[in-house]
Backbone as a ProteinNet text record, in pm:
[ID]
protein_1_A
[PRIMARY]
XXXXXXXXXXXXXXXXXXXXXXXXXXXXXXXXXXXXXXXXXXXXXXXXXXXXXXXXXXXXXXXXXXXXXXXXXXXXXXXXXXXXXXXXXXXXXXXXXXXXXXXXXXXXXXXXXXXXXXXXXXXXXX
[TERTIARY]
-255.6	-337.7	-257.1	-254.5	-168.1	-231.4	-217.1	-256.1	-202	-249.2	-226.7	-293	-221.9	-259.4	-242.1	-319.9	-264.8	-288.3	-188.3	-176.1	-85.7	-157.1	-56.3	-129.9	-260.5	-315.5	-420.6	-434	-505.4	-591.1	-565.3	-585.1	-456.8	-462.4	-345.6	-371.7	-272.2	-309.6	-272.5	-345.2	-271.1	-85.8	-59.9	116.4	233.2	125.6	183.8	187.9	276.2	358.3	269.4	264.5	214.5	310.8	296.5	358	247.1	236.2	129.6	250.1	187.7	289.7	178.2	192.2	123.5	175.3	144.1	217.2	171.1	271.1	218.2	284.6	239.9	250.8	346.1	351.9	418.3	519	543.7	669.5	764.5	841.9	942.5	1038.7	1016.9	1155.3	1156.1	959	943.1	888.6	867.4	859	668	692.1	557.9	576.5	444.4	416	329.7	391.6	265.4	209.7	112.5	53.2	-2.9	-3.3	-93.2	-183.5	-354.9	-449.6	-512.9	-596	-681.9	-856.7	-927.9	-1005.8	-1151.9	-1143	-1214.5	-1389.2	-1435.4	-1622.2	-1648.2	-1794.7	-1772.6	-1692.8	-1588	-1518.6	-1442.6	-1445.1	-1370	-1208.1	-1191.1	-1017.2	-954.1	-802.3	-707.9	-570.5	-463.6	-407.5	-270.4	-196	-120.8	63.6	76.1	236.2	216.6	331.4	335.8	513.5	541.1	635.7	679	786.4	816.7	919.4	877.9	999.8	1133.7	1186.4	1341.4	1370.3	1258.8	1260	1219.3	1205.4	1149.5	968.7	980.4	865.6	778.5	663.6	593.7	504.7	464.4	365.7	268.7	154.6	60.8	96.8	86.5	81.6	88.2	8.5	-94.9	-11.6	59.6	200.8	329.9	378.1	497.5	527.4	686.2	752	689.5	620	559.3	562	485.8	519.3	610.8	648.6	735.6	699.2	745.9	676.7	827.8	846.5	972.5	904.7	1001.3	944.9	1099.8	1054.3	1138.7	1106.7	1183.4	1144.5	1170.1	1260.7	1295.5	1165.5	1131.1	1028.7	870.7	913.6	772.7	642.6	684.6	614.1	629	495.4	570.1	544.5	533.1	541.5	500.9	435.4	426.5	414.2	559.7	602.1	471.1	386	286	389.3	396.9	472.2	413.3	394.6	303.6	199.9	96.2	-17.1	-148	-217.2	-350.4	-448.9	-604.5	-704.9	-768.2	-670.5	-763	-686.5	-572.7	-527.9	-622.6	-732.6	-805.6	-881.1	-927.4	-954.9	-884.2	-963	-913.4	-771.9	-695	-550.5	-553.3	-520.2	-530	-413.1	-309	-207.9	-281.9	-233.5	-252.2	-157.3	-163.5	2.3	-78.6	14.4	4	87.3	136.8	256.6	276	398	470.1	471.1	521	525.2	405.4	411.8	299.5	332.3	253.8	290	288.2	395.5	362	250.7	163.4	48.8	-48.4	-46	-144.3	-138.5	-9.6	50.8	-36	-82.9	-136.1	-362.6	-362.4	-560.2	-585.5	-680.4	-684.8	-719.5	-784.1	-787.6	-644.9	-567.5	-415.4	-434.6	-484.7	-403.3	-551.2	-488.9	-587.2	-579.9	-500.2	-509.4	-518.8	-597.2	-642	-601.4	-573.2	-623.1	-730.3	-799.6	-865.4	-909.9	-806.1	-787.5	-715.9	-674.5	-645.2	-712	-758.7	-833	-765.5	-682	-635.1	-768.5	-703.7	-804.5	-712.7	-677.7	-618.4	-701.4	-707.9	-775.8	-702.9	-725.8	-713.3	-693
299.9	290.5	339.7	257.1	312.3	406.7	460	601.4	589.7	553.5	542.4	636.5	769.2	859.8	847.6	839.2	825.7	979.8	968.9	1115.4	1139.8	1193.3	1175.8	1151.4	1100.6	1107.8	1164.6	1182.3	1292.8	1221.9	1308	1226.2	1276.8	1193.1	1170.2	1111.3	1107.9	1045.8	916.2	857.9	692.9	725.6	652.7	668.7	730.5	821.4	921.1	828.6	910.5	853.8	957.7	894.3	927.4	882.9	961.7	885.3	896.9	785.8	814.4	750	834.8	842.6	764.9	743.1	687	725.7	800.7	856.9	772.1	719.1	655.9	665.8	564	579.8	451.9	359.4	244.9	235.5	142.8	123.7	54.1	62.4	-5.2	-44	-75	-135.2	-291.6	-329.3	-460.1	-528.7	-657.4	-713.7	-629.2	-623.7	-570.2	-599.2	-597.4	-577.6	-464.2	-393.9	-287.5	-306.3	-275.1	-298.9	-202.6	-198.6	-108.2	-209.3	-181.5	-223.7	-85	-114.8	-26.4	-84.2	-44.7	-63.1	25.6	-31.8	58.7	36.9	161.5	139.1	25.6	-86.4	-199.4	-323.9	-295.7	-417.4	-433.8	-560.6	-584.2	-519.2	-521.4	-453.3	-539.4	-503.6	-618.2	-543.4	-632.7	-641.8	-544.1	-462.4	-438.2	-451.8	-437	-416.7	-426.9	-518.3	-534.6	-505.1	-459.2	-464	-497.2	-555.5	-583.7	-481.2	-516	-464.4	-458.8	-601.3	-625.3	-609.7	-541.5	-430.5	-494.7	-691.6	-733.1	-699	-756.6	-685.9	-790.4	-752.2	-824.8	-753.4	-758.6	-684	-806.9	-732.4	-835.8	-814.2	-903.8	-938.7	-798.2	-752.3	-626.6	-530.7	-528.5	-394.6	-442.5	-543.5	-655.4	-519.2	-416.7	-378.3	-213.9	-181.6	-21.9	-11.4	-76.3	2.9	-56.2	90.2	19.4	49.9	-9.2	18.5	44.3	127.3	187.1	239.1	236.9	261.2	415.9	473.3	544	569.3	508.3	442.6	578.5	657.5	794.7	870.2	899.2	972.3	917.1	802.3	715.3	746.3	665.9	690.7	546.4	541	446.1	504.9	440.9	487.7	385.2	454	380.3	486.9	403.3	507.9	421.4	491.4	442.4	477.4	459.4	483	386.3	459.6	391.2	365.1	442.7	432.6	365.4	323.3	257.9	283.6	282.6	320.4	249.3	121.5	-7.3	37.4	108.6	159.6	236	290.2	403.6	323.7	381.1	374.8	443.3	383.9	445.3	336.1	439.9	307.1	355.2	212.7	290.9	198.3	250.3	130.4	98.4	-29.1	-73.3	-185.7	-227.6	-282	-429.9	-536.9	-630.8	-663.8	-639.7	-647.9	-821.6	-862.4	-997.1	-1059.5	-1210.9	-1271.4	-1261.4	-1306	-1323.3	-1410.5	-1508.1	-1598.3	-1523.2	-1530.2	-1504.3	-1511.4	-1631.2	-1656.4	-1563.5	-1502.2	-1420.7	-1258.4	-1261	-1129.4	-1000	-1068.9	-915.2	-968.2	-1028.9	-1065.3	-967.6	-899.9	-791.8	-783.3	-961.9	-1017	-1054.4	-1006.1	-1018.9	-883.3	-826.7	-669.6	-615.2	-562.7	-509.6	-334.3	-319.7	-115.8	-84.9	-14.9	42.9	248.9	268	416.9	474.9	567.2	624.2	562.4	613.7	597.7	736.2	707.6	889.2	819.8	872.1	873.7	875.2	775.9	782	771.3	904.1	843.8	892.7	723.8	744.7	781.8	863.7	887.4	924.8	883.4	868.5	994.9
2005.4	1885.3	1765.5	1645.3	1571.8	1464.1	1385.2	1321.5	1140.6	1032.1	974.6	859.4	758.2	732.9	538.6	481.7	292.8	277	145.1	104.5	-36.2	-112.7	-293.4	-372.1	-349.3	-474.5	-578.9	-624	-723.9	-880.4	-982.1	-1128.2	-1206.1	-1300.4	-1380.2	-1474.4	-1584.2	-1731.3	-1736.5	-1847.6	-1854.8	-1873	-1821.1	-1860.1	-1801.6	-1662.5	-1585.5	-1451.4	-1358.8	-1261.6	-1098.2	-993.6	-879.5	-752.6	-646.6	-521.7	-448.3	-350.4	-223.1	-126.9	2.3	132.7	221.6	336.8	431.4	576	615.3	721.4	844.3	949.3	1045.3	1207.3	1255.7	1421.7	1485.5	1377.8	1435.9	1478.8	1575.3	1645.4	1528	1493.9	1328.3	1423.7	1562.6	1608.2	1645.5	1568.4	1605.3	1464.7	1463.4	1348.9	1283.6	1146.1	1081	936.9	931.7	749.9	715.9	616.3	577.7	438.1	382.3	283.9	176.1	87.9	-4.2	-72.2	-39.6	-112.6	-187.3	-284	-348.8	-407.8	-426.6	-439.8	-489.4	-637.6	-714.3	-704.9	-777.3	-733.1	-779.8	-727.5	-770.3	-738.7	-735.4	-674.2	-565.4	-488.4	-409	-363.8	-244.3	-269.9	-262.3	-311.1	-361.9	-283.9	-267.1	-248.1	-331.3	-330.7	-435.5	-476.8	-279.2	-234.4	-85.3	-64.4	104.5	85.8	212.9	292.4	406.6	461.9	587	680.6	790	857.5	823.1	761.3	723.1	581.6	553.5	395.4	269.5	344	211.4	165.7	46.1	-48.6	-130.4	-178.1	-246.5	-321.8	-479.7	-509.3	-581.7	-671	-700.5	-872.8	-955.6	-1051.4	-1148.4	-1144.5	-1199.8	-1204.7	-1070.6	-1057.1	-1078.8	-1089.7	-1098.9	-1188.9	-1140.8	-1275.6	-1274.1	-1232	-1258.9	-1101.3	-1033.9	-881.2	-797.3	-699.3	-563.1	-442.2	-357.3	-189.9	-164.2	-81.9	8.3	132	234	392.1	408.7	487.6	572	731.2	770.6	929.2	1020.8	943.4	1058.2	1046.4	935.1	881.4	940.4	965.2	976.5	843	797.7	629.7	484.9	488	384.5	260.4	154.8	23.6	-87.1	-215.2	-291.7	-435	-532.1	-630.8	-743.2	-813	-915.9	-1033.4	-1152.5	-1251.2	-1388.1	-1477.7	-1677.9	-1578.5	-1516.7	-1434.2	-1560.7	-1570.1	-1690.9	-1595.2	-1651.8	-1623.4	-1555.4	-1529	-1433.7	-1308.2	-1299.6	-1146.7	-1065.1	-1142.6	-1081.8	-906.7	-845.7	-693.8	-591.7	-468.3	-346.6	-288	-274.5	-217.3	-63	31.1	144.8	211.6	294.7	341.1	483.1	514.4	630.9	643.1	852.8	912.7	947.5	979.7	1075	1145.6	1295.1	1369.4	1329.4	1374.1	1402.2	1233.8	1236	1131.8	1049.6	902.6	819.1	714.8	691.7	620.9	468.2	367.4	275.5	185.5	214.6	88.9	139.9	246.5	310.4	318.8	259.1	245.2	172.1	99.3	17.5	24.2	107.1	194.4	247.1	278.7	305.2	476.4	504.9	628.4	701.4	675.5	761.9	796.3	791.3	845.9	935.2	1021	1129	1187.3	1103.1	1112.6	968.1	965.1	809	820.5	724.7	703.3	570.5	567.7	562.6	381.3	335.7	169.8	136.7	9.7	-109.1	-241.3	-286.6	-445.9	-568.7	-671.5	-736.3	-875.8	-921.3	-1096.1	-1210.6	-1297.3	-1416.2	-1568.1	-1632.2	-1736	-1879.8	-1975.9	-2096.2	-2197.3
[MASK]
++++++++++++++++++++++++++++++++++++++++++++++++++++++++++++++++++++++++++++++++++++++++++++++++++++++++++++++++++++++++++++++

């Protein structure tokens, strides 16, 4: 069973910078994707940053340029650097995996991925 743990986030000002970690259980010696969604009160969750096993990446529109996803496979941990954070970032971010291939257009659905963790609470304010 894999174990997926968020952790980093807090409140912060518009313009200010955050890390959230994701501490996990996965085997990284086989093909995966991991993900950062978030999802604020009210709305649906979205998609924000995926990663793969072979380190490639994808983010969504919204973060193109302010955030990054980085993995550390010894550590078992992924990551996501927030940076010029705005007040529409605010929500719960929570990462989650999907072992084997994934088609890119499906990459950041929130229906590709089948281990979730918990959430951490990001709130940007003004």
């Amino acid at each position: 069973q894999v174990q997926l743990v968020e952790s980093g986030g807090g409140s912060v000002q518009a313009g200010g910078s955050l890390r959230l970690s994701c501490a996990h259980s996965v085997d990284t010696s086989g093909r995966y994707w991991m993900a950062w969604f978030r999802q604020a009160p009210g709305k649906e969750r979205e998609g924000v940053a995926a990663i793969a096993s072979d380190g490639a990446s994808t983010y969504a529109d919204a973060v193109k340029g302010r955030f990054t996803t980085s993995r550390d496979n010894a550590e078992n941990t992924l990551y996501l650097q927030m940076n010029y954070l705005q007040l529409e970032d605010s929500g719960v971010y929570f990462c989650a995996l999907r072992r084997g291939m994934v088609p890119s257009r499906i990459l950041l659905s929130q229906n590709t991925y089948n281990f979730w963790g918990r959430g951490t609470q990001v709130t940007v304010s003004s």
